[in-house]
PDB file of C-alpha atoms in Angstrom:
ATOM      1  CA  MET K   1      37.852  23.122  30.917  1.00 55.00           C
ATOM      2  CA  ALA K   2      39.160  20.736  34.327  1.00 60.00           C
ATOM      3  CA  PHE K   3      38.644  17.212  33.987  1.00 65.00           C
ATOM      4  CA  MET K   4      35.423  16.991  37.052  1.00 67.00           C
ATOM      5  CA  ALA K   5      35.129  12.615  35.974  1.00 72.00           C
ATOM      6  CA  LYS K   6      33.947  12.820  39.979  1.00 77.00           C
ATOM      7  CA  LYS K   7      31.612  15.750  39.917  1.00 79.00           C
ATOM      8  CA  TYR K   8      30.051  12.918  37.329  1.00 83.00           C
ATOM      9  CA  SER K   9      30.748   9.374  37.920  1.00 83.00           C
ATOM     10  CA  GLU K  10      27.623   9.094  39.388  1.00 85.00           C
ATOM     11  CA  LEU K  11      26.382   9.099  35.604  1.00 84.00           C
ATOM     12  CA  LYS K  12      27.693   5.974  34.507  1.00 81.00           C
ATOM     13  CA  ALA K  13      24.894   4.599  36.680  1.00 82.00           C
ATOM     14  CA  CYS K  14      22.153   6.394  34.327  1.00 86.00           C
ATOM     15  CA  ALA K  15      19.468   3.826  34.840  1.00 83.00           C
ATOM     16  CA  CYS K  16      18.475   5.001  30.717  1.00 84.00           C
ATOM     17  CA  ALA K  17      22.300   4.943  29.777  1.00 87.00           C
ATOM     18  CA  VAL K  18      23.243   1.246  30.966  1.00 84.00           C
ATOM     19  CA  LEU K  19      19.285  -0.018  29.382  1.00 84.00           C
ATOM     20  CA  ARG K  20      20.113   1.654  25.910  1.00 88.00           C
ATOM     21  CA  GLN K  21      23.252  -0.286  26.384  1.00 88.00           C
ATOM     22  CA  SER K  22      22.445  -2.973  26.645  1.00 85.00           C
ATOM     23  CA  SER K  23      19.728  -3.412  24.656  1.00 87.00           C
ATOM     24  CA  ARG K  24      21.970  -2.372  21.724  1.00 92.00           C
ATOM     25  CA  LEU K  25      24.173  -5.217  22.783  1.00 89.00           C
ATOM     26  CA  ILE K  26      20.947  -7.562  22.900  1.00 89.00           C
ATOM     27  CA  THR K  27      19.865  -6.420  19.734  1.00 92.00           C
ATOM     28  CA  GLN K  28      23.146  -7.449  18.052  1.00 93.00           C
ATOM     29  CA  TYR K  29      23.117 -10.943  19.756  1.00 92.00           C
ATOM     30  CA  TYR K  30      19.749 -11.410  17.861  1.00 93.00           C
ATOM     31  CA  GLU K  31      20.689  -9.856  14.852  1.00 95.00           C
ATOM     32  CA  ASP K  32      23.972 -11.981  14.256  1.00 95.00           C
ATOM     33  CA  ALA K  33      21.828 -15.227  14.439  1.00 95.00           C
ATOM     34  CA  TYR K  34      18.969 -14.136  12.634  1.00 96.00           C
ATOM     35  CA  ARG K  35      20.964 -13.244   9.685  1.00 95.00           C
ATOM     36  CA  VAL K  36      21.873 -15.485   7.811  1.00 96.00           C
ATOM     37  CA  HIS K  37      18.082 -15.146   6.964  1.00 96.00           C
ATOM     38  CA  HIS K  38      18.175 -11.836   5.811  1.00 96.00           C
ATOM     39  CA  ILE K  39      16.338 -10.738   8.470  1.00 97.00           C
ATOM     40  CA  THR K  40      15.867  -7.939  11.236  1.00 96.00           C
ATOM     41  CA  SER K  41      15.307  -8.620  15.043  1.00 95.00           C
ATOM     42  CA  ALA K  42      12.799  -5.266  14.546  1.00 95.00           C
ATOM     43  CA  GLN K  43      11.042  -7.411  11.340  1.00 97.00           C
ATOM     44  CA  PHE K  44      11.121 -10.161  13.129  1.00 97.00           C
ATOM     45  CA  ASN K  45       9.459  -8.742  16.292  1.00 96.00           C
ATOM     46  CA  ILE K  46       6.959  -7.139  13.623  1.00 97.00           C
ATOM     47  CA  MET K  47       6.381 -10.625  11.928  1.00 98.00           C
ATOM     48  CA  SER K  48       5.644 -11.641  15.986  1.00 97.00           C
ATOM     49  CA  VAL K  49       2.823  -9.210  16.474  1.00 97.00           C
ATOM     50  CA  LEU K  50       1.984  -9.583  13.617  1.00 97.00           C
ATOM     51  CA  ALA K  51       0.819 -14.097  13.417  1.00 97.00           C
ATOM     52  CA  ASN K  52      -0.579 -13.251  17.271  1.00 96.00           C
ATOM     53  CA  THR K  53      -3.312 -10.638  16.373  1.00 96.00           C
ATOM     54  CA  GLY K  54      -3.857 -11.208  12.464  1.00 94.00           C
ATOM     55  CA  SER K  55      -5.069  -8.074  10.257  1.00 95.00           C
ATOM     56  CA  ILE K  56      -4.391  -4.642  12.298  1.00 95.00           C
ATOM     57  CA  THR K  57      -3.585  -0.875  11.719  1.00 93.00           C
ATOM     58  CA  VAL K  58      -0.609   0.060  11.314  1.00 94.00           C
ATOM     59  CA  SER K  59      -1.251   2.957  14.730  1.00 92.00           C
ATOM     60  CA  GLN K  60      -1.725  -0.210  16.647  1.00 93.00           C
ATOM     61  CA  LEU K  61       1.192  -2.236  15.524  1.00 96.00           C
ATOM     62  CA  ALA K  62       2.861   0.723  15.925  1.00 94.00           C
ATOM     63  CA  GLU K  63       1.094   1.189  19.543  1.00 91.00           C
ATOM     64  CA  THR K  64       2.000  -2.737  20.438  1.00 92.00           C
ATOM     65  CA  LEU K  65       5.705  -2.475  19.577  1.00 93.00           C
ATOM     66  CA  LEU K  66       6.683   0.958  21.581  1.00 87.00           C
ATOM     67  CA  GLN K  67       7.694   2.256  18.055  1.00 90.00           C
ATOM     68  CA  ASP K  68       7.081   5.588  16.414  1.00 89.00           C
ATOM     69  CA  ARG K  69       4.970   5.220  13.321  1.00 87.00           C
ATOM     70  CA  THR K  70       8.144   6.449  10.975  1.00 88.00           C
ATOM     71  CA  GLY K  71      10.694   3.118  11.488  1.00 87.00           C
ATOM     72  CA  LEU K  72       7.505   0.874  11.737  1.00 94.00           C
ATOM     73  CA  THR K  73       6.940   2.220   7.843  1.00 93.00           C
ATOM     74  CA  ARG K  74      10.289   1.942   6.659  1.00 94.00           C
ATOM     75  CA  ASN K  75      10.190  -1.489   7.615  1.00 95.00           C
ATOM     76  CA  LEU K  76       6.846  -2.464   6.492  1.00 97.00           C
ATOM     77  CA  LYS K  77       7.589  -1.598   2.812  1.00 96.00           C
ATOM     78  CA  ILE K  78      10.608  -3.979   2.842  1.00 97.00           C
ATOM     79  CA  MET K  79       8.815  -6.788   4.328  1.00 97.00           C
ATOM     80  CA  ASN K  80       6.110  -5.983   1.405  1.00 97.00           C
ATOM     81  CA  ASN K  81       8.501  -6.181  -0.224  1.00 97.00           C
ATOM     82  CA  ASN K  82      10.164  -8.616   0.243  1.00 97.00           C
ATOM     83  CA  GLY K  83       6.190 -10.732   0.355  1.00 98.00           C
ATOM     84  CA  TRP K  84       6.149 -10.972   4.135  1.00 98.00           C
ATOM     85  CA  VAL K  85       3.034  -8.585   4.436  1.00 98.00           C
ATOM     86  CA  SER K  86       0.641  -7.453   2.889  1.00 97.00           C
ATOM     87  CA  ILE K  87      -0.388  -3.885   3.539  1.00 95.00           C
ATOM     88  CA  GLN K  88      -4.536  -2.650   2.329  1.00 93.00           C
ATOM     89  CA  GLN K  89      -6.255   0.834   2.220  1.00 89.00           C
ATOM     90  CA  GLY K  90      -8.723   0.790   5.707  1.00 78.00           C
ATOM     91  CA  ASP K  91     -11.870   1.371   5.348  1.00 80.00           C
ATOM     92  CA  ASP K  92     -11.003   4.950   6.408  1.00 82.00           C
ATOM     93  CA  ARG K  93      -8.518   6.364   3.822  1.00 81.00           C
ATOM     94  CA  ARG K  94      -5.779   7.019   6.489  1.00 85.00           C
ATOM     95  CA  VAL K  95      -5.944   3.867   8.092  1.00 88.00           C
ATOM     96  CA  LYS K  96      -3.964   1.225   6.670  1.00 92.00           C
ATOM     97  CA  ASN K  97      -3.939  -2.714   7.793  1.00 94.00           C
ATOM     98  CA  VAL K  98      -1.561  -4.856   8.171  1.00 97.00           C
ATOM     99  CA  GLU K  99      -0.988  -8.840   8.026  1.00 96.00           C
ATOM    100  CA  LEU K 100       0.951 -11.760   7.981  1.00 97.00           C
ATOM    101  CA  THR K 101       1.350 -13.310   4.187  1.00 98.00           C
ATOM    102  CA  ASN K 102       1.927 -17.483   3.915  1.00 97.00           C
ATOM    103  CA  GLN K 103       5.437 -16.101   2.872  1.00 98.00           C
ATOM    104  CA  GLY K 104       5.858 -14.497   5.797  1.00 98.00           C
ATOM    105  CA  PHE K 105       4.184 -16.422   8.517  1.00 98.00           C
ATOM    106  CA  GLU K 106       7.341 -18.972   6.237  1.00 97.00           C
ATOM    107  CA  LYS K 107      10.224 -16.248   7.314  1.00 97.00           C
ATOM    108  CA  LEU K 108       8.808 -16.122  10.737  1.00 97.00           C
ATOM    109  CA  ASP K 109       8.700 -20.741  10.934  1.00 97.00           C
ATOM    110  CA  LEU K 110      11.753 -20.543   9.573  1.00 97.00           C
ATOM    111  CA  VAL K 111      13.411 -18.399  12.052  1.00 97.00           C
ATOM    112  CA  ILE K 112      11.476 -19.570  15.290  1.00 97.00           C
ATOM    113  CA  PRO K 113      14.633 -22.122  15.777  1.00 97.00           C
ATOM    114  CA  LEU K 114      17.231 -19.878  16.269  1.00 96.00           C
ATOM    115  CA  TRP K 115      14.902 -17.058  18.410  1.00 95.00           C
ATOM    116  CA  ARG K 116      14.804 -20.576  20.298  1.00 95.00           C
ATOM    117  CA  GLU K 117      18.021 -21.020  20.661  1.00 94.00           C
ATOM    118  CA  VAL K 118      19.102 -17.513  21.376  1.00 92.00           C
ATOM    119  CA  GLN K 119      16.349 -16.909  23.866  1.00 89.00           C
ATOM    120  CA  ARG K 120      17.811 -20.014  25.604  1.00 89.00           C
ATOM    121  CA  LYS K 121      21.287 -19.045  26.036  1.00 89.00           C
ATOM    122  CA  VAL K 122      20.189 -15.836  26.965  1.00 86.00           C
ATOM    123  CA  SER K 123      17.819 -16.950  29.473  1.00 83.00           C
ATOM    124  CA  GLU K 124      20.384 -19.421  30.501  1.00 83.00           C
ATOM    125  CA  GLU K 125      23.962 -17.019  30.684  1.00 81.00           C
ATOM    126  CA  VAL K 126      22.656 -13.511  31.585  1.00 77.00           C
ATOM    127  CA  LEU K 127      19.073 -12.617  31.975  1.00 73.00           C
ATOM    128  CA  ASN K 128      15.912 -14.053  34.588  1.00 74.00           C
ATOM    129  CA  LEU K 129      13.384 -13.655  31.088  1.00 72.00           C
ATOM    130  CA  ASP K 130      10.651 -13.692  33.659  1.00 75.00           C
ATOM    131  CA  GLN K 131      12.440 -11.434  35.474  1.00 76.00           C
ATOM    132  CA  LEU K 132      12.310  -8.797  33.208  1.00 73.00           C
ATOM    133  CA  GLN K 133       8.968  -9.750  31.852  1.00 74.00           C
ATOM    134  CA  GLN K 134       7.666  -7.769  35.031  1.00 78.00           C
ATOM    135  CA  ASP K 135      10.173  -5.058  35.425  1.00 75.00           C
ATOM    136  CA  ARG K 136       8.546  -4.899  32.114  1.00 74.00           C
ATOM    137  CA  ALA K 137       5.859  -4.100  33.137  1.00 77.00           C
ATOM    138  CA  LYS K 138       6.258  -1.965  36.121  1.00 77.00           C
ATOM    139  CA  LEU K 139       8.353   0.382  33.033  1.00 76.00           C
ATOM    140  CA  ARG K 140       4.580   0.878  31.789  1.00 75.00           C
ATOM    141  CA  LYS K 141       3.329   1.890  34.962  1.00 77.00           C
ATOM    142  CA  LEU K 142       5.775   4.506  35.895  1.00 75.00           C
ATOM    143  CA  THR K 143       4.749   6.186  31.762  1.00 73.00           C
ATOM    144  CA  GLN K 144       2.001   6.348  32.529  1.00 76.00           C
ATOM    145  CA  THR K 145       0.942   7.542  35.607  1.00 63.00           C
TER     146      THR K 145
END
């Protein structure tokens, strides 16, 4: 089969691919910073949500994070084993509630200075975070139509 680079060259600018690759790069940058405290960026994000919401259901947490329950459940199990979150059976046996423990708040407080430094560098050197927030809101609207 003949190589047809010209025919497919426009695919290099695929917004989905560019955003996924950029997300992986930025995630790696945050992961590198958090590694010293043995926490992943996904776990930090979960803690950030729980610190702001208090006890919520796993389904609500997954919806807030825009994450599937399978990956979330895997992280919550690790976080529960580390003592960072508490997972309790809800009134409905099918529902589980999750909340940050005191140990989880302590871990979050330990990592926040690293997060601030990475956030500052990303904001100053790479992204306009205010614009990114606006773009995310536009993307949410796009997916809800």
